[in-house]
Short mmCIF file of C-alpha atoms in Angstrom, two decimals:
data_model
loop_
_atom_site.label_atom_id
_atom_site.label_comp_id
_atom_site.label_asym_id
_atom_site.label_seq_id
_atom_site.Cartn_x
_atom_site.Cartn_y
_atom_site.Cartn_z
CA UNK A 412 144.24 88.59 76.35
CA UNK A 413 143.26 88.14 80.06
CA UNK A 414 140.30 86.20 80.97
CA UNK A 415 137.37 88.27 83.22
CA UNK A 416 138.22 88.30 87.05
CA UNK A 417 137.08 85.65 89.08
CA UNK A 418 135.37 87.53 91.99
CA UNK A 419 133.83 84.11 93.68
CA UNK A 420 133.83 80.86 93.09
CA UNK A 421 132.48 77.90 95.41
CA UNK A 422 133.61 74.11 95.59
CA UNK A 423 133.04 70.59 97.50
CA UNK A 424 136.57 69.31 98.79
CA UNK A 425 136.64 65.66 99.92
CA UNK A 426 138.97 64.33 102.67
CA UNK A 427 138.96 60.68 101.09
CA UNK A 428 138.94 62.27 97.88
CA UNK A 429 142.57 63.51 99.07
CA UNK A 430 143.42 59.99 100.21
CA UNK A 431 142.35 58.73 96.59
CA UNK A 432 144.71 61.52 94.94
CA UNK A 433 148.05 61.19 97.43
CA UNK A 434 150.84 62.49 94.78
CA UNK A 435 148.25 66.01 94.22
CA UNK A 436 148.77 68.29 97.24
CA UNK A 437 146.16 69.30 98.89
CA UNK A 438 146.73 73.05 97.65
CA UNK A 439 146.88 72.07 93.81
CA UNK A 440 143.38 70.20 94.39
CA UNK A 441 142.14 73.67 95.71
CA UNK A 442 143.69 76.11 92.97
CA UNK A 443 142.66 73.96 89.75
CA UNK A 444 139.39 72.59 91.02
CA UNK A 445 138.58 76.87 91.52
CA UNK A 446 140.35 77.16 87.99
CA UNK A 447 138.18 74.78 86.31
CA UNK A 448 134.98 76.37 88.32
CA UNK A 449 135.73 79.81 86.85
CA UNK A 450 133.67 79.92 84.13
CA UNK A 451 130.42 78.90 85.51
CA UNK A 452 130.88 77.43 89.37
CA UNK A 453 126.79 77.27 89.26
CA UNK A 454 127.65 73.84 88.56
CA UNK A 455 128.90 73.26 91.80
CA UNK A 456 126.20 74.77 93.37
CA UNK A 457 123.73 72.88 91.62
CA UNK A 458 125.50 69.58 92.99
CA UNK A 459 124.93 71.22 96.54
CA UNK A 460 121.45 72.00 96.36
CA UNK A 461 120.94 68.01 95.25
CA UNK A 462 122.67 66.63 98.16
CA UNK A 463 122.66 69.04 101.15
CA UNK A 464 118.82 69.98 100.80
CA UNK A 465 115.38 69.08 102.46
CA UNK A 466 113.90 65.72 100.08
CA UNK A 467 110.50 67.51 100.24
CA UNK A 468 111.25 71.14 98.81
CA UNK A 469 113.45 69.79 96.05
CA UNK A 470 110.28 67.25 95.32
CA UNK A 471 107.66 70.30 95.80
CA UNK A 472 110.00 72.36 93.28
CA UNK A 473 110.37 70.08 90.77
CA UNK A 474 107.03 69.65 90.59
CA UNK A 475 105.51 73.10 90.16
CA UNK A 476 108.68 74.60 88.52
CA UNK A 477 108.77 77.37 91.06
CA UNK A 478 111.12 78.65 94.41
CA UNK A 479 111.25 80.28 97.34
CA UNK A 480 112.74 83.85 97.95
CA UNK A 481 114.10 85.82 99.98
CA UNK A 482 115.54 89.51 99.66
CA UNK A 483 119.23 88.53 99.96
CA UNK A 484 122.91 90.18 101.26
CA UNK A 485 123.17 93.64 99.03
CA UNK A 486 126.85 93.14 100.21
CA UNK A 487 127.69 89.32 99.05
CA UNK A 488 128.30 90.18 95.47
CA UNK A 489 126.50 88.70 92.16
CA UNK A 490 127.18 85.21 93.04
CA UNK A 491 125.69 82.24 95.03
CA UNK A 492 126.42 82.00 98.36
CA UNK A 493 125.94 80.53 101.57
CA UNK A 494 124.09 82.96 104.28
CA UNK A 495 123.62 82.11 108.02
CA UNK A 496 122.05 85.17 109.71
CA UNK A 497 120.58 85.10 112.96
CA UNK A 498 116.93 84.82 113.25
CA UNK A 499 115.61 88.51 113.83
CA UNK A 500 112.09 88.20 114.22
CA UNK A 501 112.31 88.92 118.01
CA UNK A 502 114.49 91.58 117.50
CA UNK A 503 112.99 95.19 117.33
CA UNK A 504 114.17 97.02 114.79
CA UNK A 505 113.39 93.92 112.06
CA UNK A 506 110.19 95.83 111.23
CA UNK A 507 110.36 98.80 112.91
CA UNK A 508 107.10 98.19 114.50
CA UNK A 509 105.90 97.43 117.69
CA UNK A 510 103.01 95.49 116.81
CA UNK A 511 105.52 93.56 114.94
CA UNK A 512 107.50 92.40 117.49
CA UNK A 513 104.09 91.31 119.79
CA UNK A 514 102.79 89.68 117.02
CA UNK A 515 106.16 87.43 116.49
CA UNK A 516 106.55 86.87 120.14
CA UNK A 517 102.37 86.00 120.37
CA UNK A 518 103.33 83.74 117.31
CA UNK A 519 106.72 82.19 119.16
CA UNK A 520 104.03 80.99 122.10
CA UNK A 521 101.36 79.66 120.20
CA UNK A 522 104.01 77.77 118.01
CA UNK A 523 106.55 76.52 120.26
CA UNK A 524 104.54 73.46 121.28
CA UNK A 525 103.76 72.10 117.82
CA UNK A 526 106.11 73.25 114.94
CA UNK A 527 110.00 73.52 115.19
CA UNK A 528 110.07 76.18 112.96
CA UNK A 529 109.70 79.54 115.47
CA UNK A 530 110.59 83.16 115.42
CA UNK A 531 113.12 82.42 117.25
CA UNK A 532 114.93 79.93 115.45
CA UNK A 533 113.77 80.26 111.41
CA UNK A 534 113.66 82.40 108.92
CA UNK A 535 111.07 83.77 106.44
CA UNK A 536 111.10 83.30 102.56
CA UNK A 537 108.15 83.77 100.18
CA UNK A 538 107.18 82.50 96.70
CA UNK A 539 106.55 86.07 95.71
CA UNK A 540 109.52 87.60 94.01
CA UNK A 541 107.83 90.87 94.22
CA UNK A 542 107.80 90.97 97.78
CA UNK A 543 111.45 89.48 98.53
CA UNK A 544 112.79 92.20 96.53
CA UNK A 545 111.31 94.68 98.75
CA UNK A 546 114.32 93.26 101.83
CA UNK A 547 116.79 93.17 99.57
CA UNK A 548 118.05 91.73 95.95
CA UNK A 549 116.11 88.80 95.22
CA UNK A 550 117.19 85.41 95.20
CA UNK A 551 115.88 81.89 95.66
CA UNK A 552 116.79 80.67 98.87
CA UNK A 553 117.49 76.48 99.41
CA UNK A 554 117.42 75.95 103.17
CA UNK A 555 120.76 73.70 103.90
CA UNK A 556 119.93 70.20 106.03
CA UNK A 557 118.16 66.98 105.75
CA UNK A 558 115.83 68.01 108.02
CA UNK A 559 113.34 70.87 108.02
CA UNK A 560 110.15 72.21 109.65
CA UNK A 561 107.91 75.13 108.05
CA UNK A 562 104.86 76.94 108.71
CA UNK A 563 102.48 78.95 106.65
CA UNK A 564 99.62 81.98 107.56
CA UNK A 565 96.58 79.55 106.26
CA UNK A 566 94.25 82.76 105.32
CA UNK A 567 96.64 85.73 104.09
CA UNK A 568 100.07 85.84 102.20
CA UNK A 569 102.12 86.82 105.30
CA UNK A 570 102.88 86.78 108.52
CA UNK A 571 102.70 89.93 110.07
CA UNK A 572 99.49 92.00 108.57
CA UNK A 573 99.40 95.42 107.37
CA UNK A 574 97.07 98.14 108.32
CA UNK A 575 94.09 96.43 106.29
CA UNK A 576 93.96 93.56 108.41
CA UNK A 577 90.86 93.48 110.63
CA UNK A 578 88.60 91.19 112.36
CA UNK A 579 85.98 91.14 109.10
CA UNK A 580 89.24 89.12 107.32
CA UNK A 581 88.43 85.23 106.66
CA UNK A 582 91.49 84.25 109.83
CA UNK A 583 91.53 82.88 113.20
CA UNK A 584 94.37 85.41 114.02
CA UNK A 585 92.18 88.34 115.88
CA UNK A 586 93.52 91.78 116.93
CA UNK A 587 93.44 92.65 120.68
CA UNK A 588 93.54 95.91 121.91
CA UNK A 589 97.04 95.16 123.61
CA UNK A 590 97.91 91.69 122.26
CA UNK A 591 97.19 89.49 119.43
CA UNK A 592 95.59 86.04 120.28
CA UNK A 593 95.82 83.21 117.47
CA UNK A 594 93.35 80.42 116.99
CA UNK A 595 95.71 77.22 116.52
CA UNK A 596 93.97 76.20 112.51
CA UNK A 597 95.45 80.15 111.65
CA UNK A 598 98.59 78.68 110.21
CA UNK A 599 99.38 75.37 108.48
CA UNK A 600 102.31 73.31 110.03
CA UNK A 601 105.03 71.25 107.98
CA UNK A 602 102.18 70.55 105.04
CA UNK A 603 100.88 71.93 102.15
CA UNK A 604 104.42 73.23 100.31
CA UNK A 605 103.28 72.66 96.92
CA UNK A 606 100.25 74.79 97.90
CA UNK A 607 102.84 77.97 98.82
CA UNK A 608 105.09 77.61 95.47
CA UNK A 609 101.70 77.50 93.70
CA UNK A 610 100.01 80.17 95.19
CA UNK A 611 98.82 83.37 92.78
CA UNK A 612 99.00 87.07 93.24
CA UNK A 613 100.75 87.84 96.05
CA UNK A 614 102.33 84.56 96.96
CA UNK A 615 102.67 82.99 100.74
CA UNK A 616 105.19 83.46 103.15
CA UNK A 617 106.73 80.46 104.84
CA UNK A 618 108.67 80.61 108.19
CA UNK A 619 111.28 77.54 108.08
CA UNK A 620 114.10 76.00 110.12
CA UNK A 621 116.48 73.53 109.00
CA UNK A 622 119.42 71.69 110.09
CA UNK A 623 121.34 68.04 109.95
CA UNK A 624 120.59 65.42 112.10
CA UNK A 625 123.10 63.81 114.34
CA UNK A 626 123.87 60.80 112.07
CA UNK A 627 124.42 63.21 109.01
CA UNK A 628 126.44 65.63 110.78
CA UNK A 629 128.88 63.03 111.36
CA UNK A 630 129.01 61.53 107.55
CA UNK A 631 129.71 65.17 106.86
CA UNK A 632 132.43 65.78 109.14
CA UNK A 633 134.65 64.20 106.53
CA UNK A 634 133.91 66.69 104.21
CA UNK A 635 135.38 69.79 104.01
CA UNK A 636 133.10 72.56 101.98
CA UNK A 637 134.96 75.93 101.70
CA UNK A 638 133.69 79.39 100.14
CA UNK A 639 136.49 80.87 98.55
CA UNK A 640 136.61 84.61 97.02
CA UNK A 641 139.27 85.53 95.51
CA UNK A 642 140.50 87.45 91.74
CA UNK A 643 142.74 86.01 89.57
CA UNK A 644 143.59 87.30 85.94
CA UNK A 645 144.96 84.71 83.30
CA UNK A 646 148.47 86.17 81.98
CA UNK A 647 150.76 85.48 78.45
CA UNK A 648 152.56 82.38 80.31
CA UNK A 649 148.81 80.71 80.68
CA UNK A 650 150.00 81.03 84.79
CA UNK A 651 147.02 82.14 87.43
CA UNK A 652 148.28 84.97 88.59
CA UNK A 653 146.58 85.55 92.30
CA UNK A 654 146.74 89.29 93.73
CA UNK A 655 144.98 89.35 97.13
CA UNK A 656 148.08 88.51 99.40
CA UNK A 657 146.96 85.02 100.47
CA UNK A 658 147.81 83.25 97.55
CA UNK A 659 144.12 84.21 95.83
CA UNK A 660 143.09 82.15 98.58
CA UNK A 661 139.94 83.15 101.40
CA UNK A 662 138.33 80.73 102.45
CA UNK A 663 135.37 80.22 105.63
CA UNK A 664 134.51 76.58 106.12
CA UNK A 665 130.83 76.38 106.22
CA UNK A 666 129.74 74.09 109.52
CA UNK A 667 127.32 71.55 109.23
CA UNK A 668 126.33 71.93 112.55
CA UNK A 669 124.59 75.47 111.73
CA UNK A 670 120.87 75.70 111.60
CA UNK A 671 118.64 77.85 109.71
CA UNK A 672 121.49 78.19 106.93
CA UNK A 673 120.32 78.58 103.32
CA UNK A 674 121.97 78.84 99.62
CA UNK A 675 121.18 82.02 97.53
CA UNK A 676 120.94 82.46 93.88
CA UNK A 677 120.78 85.57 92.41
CA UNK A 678 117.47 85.74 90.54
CA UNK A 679 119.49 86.21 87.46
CA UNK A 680 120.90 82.67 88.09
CA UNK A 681 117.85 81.27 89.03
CA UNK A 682 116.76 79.95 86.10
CA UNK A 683 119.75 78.24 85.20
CA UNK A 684 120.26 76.74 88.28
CA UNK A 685 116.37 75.43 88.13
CA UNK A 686 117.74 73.89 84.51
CA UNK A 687 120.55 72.31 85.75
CA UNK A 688 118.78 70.56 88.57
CA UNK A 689 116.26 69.04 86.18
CA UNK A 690 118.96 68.13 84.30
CA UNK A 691 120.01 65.88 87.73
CA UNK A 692 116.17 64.75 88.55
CA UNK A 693 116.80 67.52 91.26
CA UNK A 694 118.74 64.72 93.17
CA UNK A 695 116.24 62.05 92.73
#
């Protein structure tokens, strides 16, 4: 009978490796590595989040068992992937609010000076599945790089108050009547990570950037990491049969120059994945 579909299915493709291999084509490495990935490619992703993300959330995660999330692409599919949206807290229409949009560029001032991670370059996640799911389907989000900068609301569980917030709230973040002005202690800066994951009720938002340095870049250059979709159906003759024109093959290089780029996992898959990185000491 023919096996399930394969709808997407992610691997890590070495340049030396190809040098090691010279009698295997190039092609052939790509078609039976994605063979041998279609049962479960979470693997592979698991291998990823190990050696392409920041030391200090894979340490904070392994040590209170819990993620980060973020309401993810409704378009992308059931599987991992790889998302690199712009940053769209300065834009207008993120929250449909005008007070919004002051309160992110009133944030983007006070921050610029002492936190890398800014409206205009980051991204927000939360440890509260609850509230993730209200952007989108939920899934745990792994920020890509070796380097990363975060900040946190010290007083509240996110970033941009609703109607309840008033001056009588326990913050240094005061309402104007046609501007917000923040009190620098309001938000805690590239600290206190375990403290978000941990956090009850309601969670804590976290705004964070991340990237590769220069050095890292370069090792990576090497590399060659490719997202491939494609369906394939197993036939009588045990032959892949491939049915999307190119050979089965799509593929989009990801860049290791981006910024701000992140992994999603499905919540479904979250668990697992969380498994299979204790299983590798989360790349310790």
């Amino acid at each position: 009978p023919a096996q399930p579909s394969i709808h997407s299915i992610h691997l890590l493709y070495s340049i030396q490796d190809q040098r090691m291999l010279p009698h295997i084509s190039r092609r052939a490495v790509l078609l039976s590595t994605a063979w041998i990935a279609a049962d479960d490619a979470l693997p592979h992703w698991a291998d990823v989040i190990c050696t392409s993300t920041p030391l200090e959330l894979r340490r904070a995660v392994r040590r209170t068992g819990r993620c980060l999330y973020r309401g993810g692409d409704a378009t992308r599919g059931n599987g991992p992937y790889v998302d690199h949206p712009e940053p769209d807290l300065l834009v207008p229409g993120t929250y449909d609010d005008d007070g919004a949009l002051r309160y992110f560029e009133g944030l983007q001032k006070d921050l610029e000076k002492r936190c890398l991670a800014l409206p205009s370059t980051g991204h927000i996640a939360t440890s509260d599945r609850q509230e993730a799911g209200e952007w989108g389907p939920i899934v745990s989000v792994w920020p890509l790089g070796t380097r990363w900068s975060y900040v946190w609301p010290r007083d509240r569980a996110v970033f941009y108050p609703d109607g309840s917030f008033n001056d009588g709230e326990q913050s240094e973040l005061r309402w104007g009547d046609d501007h917000l002005r923040m009190g620098s202690s309001a938000y805690v800066i590239d600290e206190g990570l375990e403290e978000v994951l941990s956090h009850g009720k309601g969670g804590r938002e976290i705004l964070f950037t991340s990237w590769f340095d220069e050095q890292e870049r370069r090792r990576r250059n090497q590399w060659r990491w490719f997202e491939i979709e494609q369906t394939a159906t197993m036939g009588k003759s045990n032959s892949v049969k491939w049915n999307d024109g190119l050979n089965g093959r799509r593929m989009r290089e990801i860049d290791w120059e981006w910024t701000s780029a992140y992994i999603c996992i499905p919540e479904e898959e979250t668990k697992r994945i969380m498994e299979m990185l204790g299983a590798r000491n989360f790349g310790f």
